[in-house]
Coordinates of C-alpha atoms and ligand atoms in Angstrom, one line a residue:
M1 CA 2.8 -17.5 14.3
Q2 CA 3.9 -17.0 10.7
R3 CA 5.6 -20.5 10.7
V4 CA 2.5 -22.1 12.2
C5 CA 0.2 -20.5 9.6
R6 CA 2.5 -21.4 6.8
G7 CA 2.3 -25.0 8.0
I8 CA -1.5 -24.9 8.0
K9 CA -1.6 -23.4 4.5
Q10 CA 0.7 -26.1 3.2
K11 CA -1.8 -28.7 4.3
G12 CA -4.3 -26.9 2.0
K13 CA -6.4 -25.6 4.9
I14 CA -8.4 -22.3 4.7
I15 CA -7.4 -19.8 7.4
G16 CA -10.1 -17.5 8.8
F17 CA -8.9 -14.5 10.8
V18 CA -10.5 -12.0 13.2
P19 CA -8.2 -9.1 14.4
T20 CA -9.3 -7.5 17.6
M21 CA -8.1 -5.3 20.5
G22 CA -9.5 -7.7 23.1
Y23 CA -12.0 -7.1 26.0
L24 CA -14.2 -9.2 23.8
H25 CA -18.0 -9.0 23.6
E26 CA -20.8 -10.6 21.6
G27 CA -19.9 -8.3 18.6
H28 CA -16.4 -9.8 18.4
L29 CA -17.7 -13.3 19.0
S30 CA -20.2 -12.9 16.1
L31 CA -17.3 -12.2 13.8
V32 CA -15.5 -15.3 15.1
R33 CA -18.6 -17.4 14.3
V34 CA -18.9 -16.0 10.8
A35 CA -15.1 -16.7 10.2
K36 CA -15.4 -20.1 11.7
K37 CA -18.2 -21.1 9.2
K38 CA -16.0 -20.1 6.2
S39 CA -12.7 -21.6 7.3
D40 CA -10.9 -24.7 8.5
V41 CA -8.6 -23.1 11.0
L42 CA -9.6 -20.0 12.9
V43 CA -7.1 -17.4 14.2
V44 CA -8.0 -14.5 16.4
S45 CA -5.5 -11.8 17.4
I46 CA -5.6 -9.5 20.4
F47 CA -3.4 -6.5 20.2
I48 CA -4.0 -3.0 21.5
N49 CA -2.3 -1.2 18.7
P50 CA -0.6 2.0 19.9
T51 CA -0.2 3.5 16.4
Q52 CA -4.0 3.8 15.9
F53 CA -4.6 5.9 19.0
G54 CA -4.2 9.7 19.0
P55 CA -2.0 11.3 21.7
K56 CA -5.1 12.3 23.8
E57 CA -6.9 9.1 23.3
D58 CA -7.4 6.1 25.6
F59 CA -4.5 3.8 24.7
K60 CA -3.2 3.7 28.2
R61 CA -6.5 2.9 29.8
Y62 CA -8.0 0.7 27.1
P63 CA -9.8 -2.2 28.9
K64 CA -8.1 -5.6 29.1
N65 CA -9.1 -9.0 30.4
L66 CA -7.1 -11.7 28.6
K67 CA -8.2 -14.5 30.9
R68 CA -11.8 -13.9 30.1
D69 CA -11.1 -13.4 26.4
K70 CA -9.3 -16.7 26.3
R71 CA -12.2 -18.5 27.8
L72 CA -14.7 -16.9 25.5
L73 CA -12.6 -17.7 22.4
K74 CA -12.2 -21.3 23.5
E75 CA -16.0 -21.6 23.9
T76 CA -16.6 -20.1 20.5
G77 CA -14.2 -22.5 18.7
C78 CA -11.1 -20.4 18.1
D79 CA -8.1 -22.5 17.1
F80 CA -5.3 -20.1 17.6
L81 CA -5.1 -16.9 19.7
F82 CA -2.3 -14.6 18.7
V83 CA -1.3 -12.0 21.3
P84 CA 1.9 -10.3 20.2
D85 CA 3.5 -7.7 22.3
I86 CA 4.4 -4.1 21.3
K87 CA 8.1 -4.7 21.3
N88 CA 7.8 -7.5 18.8
M89 CA 5.3 -5.6 16.5
Y90 CA 7.2 -2.3 16.6
P91 CA 10.8 -3.1 17.5
E92 CA 13.4 -0.3 17.8
G93 CA 14.0 1.3 14.4
Y94 CA 10.5 0.4 13.1
D95 CA 9.9 2.8 10.1
T96 CA 7.3 1.4 7.7
Y97 CA 3.6 2.5 7.5
V98 CA 0.8 1.6 5.1
E99 CA -1.5 4.5 4.2
V100 CA -4.8 4.6 2.3
E101 CA -5.0 8.2 1.2
N102 CA -8.3 9.7 0.2
L103 CA -10.8 7.4 2.0
T104 CA -9.1 8.2 5.3
R105 CA -9.4 12.0 5.1
I106 CA -13.1 12.1 5.9
L107 CA -15.5 10.9 8.7
E108 CA -13.4 9.2 11.4
G109 CA -10.2 10.2 9.6
A110 CA -11.1 13.9 9.8
S111 CA -11.7 13.6 13.6
R112 CA -8.8 11.2 14.2
P113 CA -5.8 12.0 12.1
E114 CA -3.3 9.1 11.9
H115 CA -5.9 6.6 13.2
F116 CA -6.3 4.8 9.9
K117 CA -2.6 4.8 9.1
G118 CA -2.2 2.9 12.4
V119 CA -5.0 0.5 11.5
T120 CA -3.9 -0.3 7.9
T121 CA -0.3 -0.7 9.1
I122 CA -1.2 -3.2 11.8
V123 CA -3.7 -5.1 9.7
A124 CA -1.1 -5.4 6.9
K125 CA 1.4 -6.7 9.4
L126 CA -1.1 -9.2 10.8
F127 CA -2.1 -10.3 7.3
N128 CA 1.5 -11.0 6.5
I129 CA 1.9 -13.0 9.7
V130 CA -1.3 -15.0 9.7
Q131 CA -1.7 -15.3 5.9
P132 CA -5.5 -15.6 6.2
D133 CA -7.7 -16.6 3.2
I134 CA -10.6 -14.7 4.8
A135 CA -10.8 -12.0 7.4
V136 CA -13.9 -10.7 9.1
F137 CA -14.5 -7.1 10.2
G138 CA -17.6 -5.5 11.9
Q139 CA -20.0 -3.1 10.2
K140 CA -19.8 -1.1 13.5
D141 CA -16.5 0.3 12.1
F142 CA -17.8 0.7 8.6
Q143 CA -15.2 3.1 7.3
Q144 CA -12.5 0.8 8.7
A145 CA -13.9 -2.1 6.6
V146 CA -14.0 0.1 3.5
V147 CA -10.4 1.3 4.0
I148 CA -9.2 -2.2 4.6
K149 CA -10.9 -3.5 1.4
R150 CA -9.2 -0.7 -0.5
M151 CA -5.8 -1.6 0.9
V152 CA -6.3 -5.3 0.1
K153 CA -7.2 -4.5 -3.4
D154 CA -4.5 -1.9 -3.9
L155 CA -1.7 -4.0 -2.4
N156 CA -2.9 -7.4 -3.8
F157 CA -3.3 -9.1 -0.4
P158 CA -4.7 -12.6 -1.2
V159 CA -7.4 -12.3 1.4
K160 CA -11.2 -12.0 1.1
I161 CA -12.7 -9.4 3.4
I162 CA -16.1 -10.1 5.0
V163 CA -18.1 -7.5 6.8
A164 CA -20.5 -8.8 9.5
P165 CA -23.5 -6.9 11.0
T166 CA -23.3 -4.8 14.1
I167 CA -24.4 -6.6 17.3
R168 CA -26.5 -4.4 19.7
E169 CA -27.8 -4.6 23.2
K170 CA -31.6 -5.1 23.4
S171 CA -31.8 -1.3 24.0
G172 CA -30.2 -0.7 20.6
L173 CA -26.8 0.4 21.9
A174 CA -24.0 -1.0 19.7
L175 CA -21.7 -3.2 21.7
S176 CA -18.3 -1.7 22.2
S177 CA -15.4 -2.4 24.5
R178 CA -15.6 1.4 25.3
N179 CA -19.1 1.1 26.7
L180 CA -17.4 0.1 29.9
Y181 CA -16.4 3.8 30.3
L182 CA -20.1 4.9 30.5
S183 CA -21.9 5.6 33.7
D184 CA -25.5 4.3 34.0
E185 CA -26.8 7.8 33.1
E186 CA -24.4 8.1 30.2
K187 CA -25.4 4.7 28.9
K188 CA -29.0 5.8 28.9
Q189 CA -28.2 8.9 27.0
A190 CA -26.0 7.0 24.6
L191 CA -29.1 5.2 23.3
V192 CA -29.7 8.4 21.3
L193 CA -27.1 7.4 18.7
Y194 CA -29.2 4.4 17.5
Q195 CA -32.5 6.4 18.1
S196 CA -31.2 9.1 15.7
L197 CA -30.3 6.5 13.1
N198 CA -33.7 5.0 13.4
L199 CA -35.2 8.5 13.0
A200 CA -33.2 8.9 9.7
K201 CA -34.4 5.5 8.6
K202 CA -38.1 6.4 9.2
M203 CA -37.7 9.7 7.3
I204 CA -36.2 7.9 4.3
E205 CA -39.0 5.3 4.4
S206 CA -41.5 8.1 4.3
G207 CA -39.8 9.5 1.2
E208 CA -37.3 12.0 2.5
R209 CA -34.2 12.3 0.2
D210 CA -32.6 15.5 1.4
S211 CA -29.5 14.8 3.4
R212 CA -29.4 18.2 5.2
R213 CA -33.0 17.8 6.5
I214 CA -32.3 14.3 7.8
K215 CA -29.1 15.4 9.5
N216 CA -30.8 18.4 11.1
R217 CA -33.5 16.2 12.6
M218 CA -30.9 13.8 13.9
R219 CA -29.0 16.7 15.4
L220 CA -32.0 18.1 17.2
L221 CA -32.8 14.7 18.7
I222 CA -29.2 14.2 20.0
Q223 CA -29.0 17.8 21.3
K224 CA -31.8 17.0 23.8
K225 CA -29.3 14.8 25.7
P226 CA -27.2 17.1 27.9
K227 CA -24.2 14.7 28.0
A228 CA -24.1 14.1 24.3
K229 CA -21.8 16.3 22.1
I230 CA -21.9 15.6 18.4
D231 CA -18.6 15.1 16.6
Y232 CA -20.2 14.5 13.2
I233 CA -23.3 13.3 11.5
A234 CA -22.8 12.2 7.9
I235 CA -24.6 10.7 4.9
N236 CA -22.4 9.1 2.3
D237 CA -22.4 6.6 -0.5
S238 CA -21.6 3.4 1.3
E239 CA -19.1 2.2 -1.4
T240 CA -17.2 5.3 -2.4
L241 CA -17.9 7.2 0.9
R242 CA -18.6 10.3 -1.1
P243 CA -20.9 12.7 0.8
L244 CA -24.5 12.7 -0.6
K245 CA -26.7 15.8 -0.8
K246 CA -29.6 13.8 -2.3
L247 CA -30.0 10.2 -1.1
K248 CA -29.6 7.6 -3.8
G249 CA -28.3 4.0 -4.1
N250 CA -26.5 2.4 -1.1
V251 CA -26.5 5.0 1.6
L252 CA -24.4 5.0 4.8
I253 CA -25.6 7.1 7.7
S254 CA -23.0 7.4 10.3
L255 CA -22.2 9.5 13.4
A256 CA -19.7 10.0 16.2
V257 CA -20.9 11.4 19.5
R258 CA -19.1 12.1 22.7
V259 CA -21.2 11.0 25.7
G260 CA -19.4 12.4 28.7
K261 CA -15.8 11.7 27.9
T262 CA -16.5 8.6 25.8
R263 CA -16.5 8.9 22.0
L264 CA -19.0 6.5 20.5
I265 CA -19.7 5.7 16.8
D266 CA -22.6 4.0 15.1
N267 CA -24.0 3.6 11.6
I268 CA -26.7 2.0 9.4
K269 CA -26.7 1.2 5.8
I270 CA -29.9 1.7 3.8
K271 CA -30.7 0.9 0.2
V272 CA -32.7 3.8 -1.3
Ligands
LIG1 P1 -11.9 -3.8 18.2 O1 -11.6 -4.8 19.2 O2 -12.8 -2.7 18.7 O3 -10.8 -3.3 17.4 O4 -12.9 -4.5 17.1 C1 -12.5 -5.7 16.5 C2 -13.5 -6.0 15.4 O5 -14.8 -6.2 16.0 C3 -13.7 -4.9 14.4 O6 -13.8 -5.5 13.1 C4 -15.0 -4.3 14.8 O7 -15.7 -3.6 13.7 C5 -15.7 -5.4 15.3 N1 -16.8 -5.0 16.2 C6 -16.7 -4.2 17.3 N2 -17.9 -4.0 17.9 C7 -18.8 -4.7 17.1 C8 -20.2 -4.9 17.2 N3 -21.0 -4.3 18.2 N4 -20.8 -5.7 16.3 C9 -20.0 -6.3 15.3 N5 -18.7 -6.2 15.2 C10 -18.1 -5.4 16.1

């Protein structure tokens, strides 16, 4: 893959890249379309990266359907699909990790220690292999995009990071490969994530600026759903990720909620 990509670059072509874990949905494909518009050659990777899963997480049962993924990518105009295997990415004796320190201690990082270390390590490896000029990530994993931008800046990767909007079902539920785990009833109750974000948006639009009051109202709404267990609700500056007591500037409202056994995340960004 590295040799192929070096050849493409030597011809002066712009490489666009979308890293994924597969089981593709419209969210992934929207990133592919954004990357396609901004590049000459489009590379997508599918790799279920073991180092970003915690010991009790769903690595072993993460959904896969490579045949369907290949078809969808072909239809969307992907030029190269890179599907490395674990033995090649982490061979015996593998000993090097990339870690963004402070930005990964909060939000998702607080609930999932080691997660971002796995993410930055695999993304750094993929960037070194694919050598993209641009790479597209989803707003759905907002903190991930912030962390990757930090890594790219700090380690001088010659790649431009683009963040594309979250794609949702008509109901408002953010598309996720993990939605497959939800029963019909859980899926209904999972709508409360987006509903609570909309409640926050409405409160802000009516002039509310107190972070605690907004989070309390969101919590009350979510607690009405018996299958929903809140992991966190947070309001942060969307650039620095610093927690905000009073809302000001570019505000990120994000949450993680367990619905049954499935942990879901969502967020919105609001300019105040
Ligand atoms: P994953 O396969 O879950 O690792 O996701 C691969 C990329 O797709 C990441 O950049 C995600 O942020 C992005 N992504 C996942 N779900 C969505 C969505 N509903 N809308 C937009 N991007 C998404």
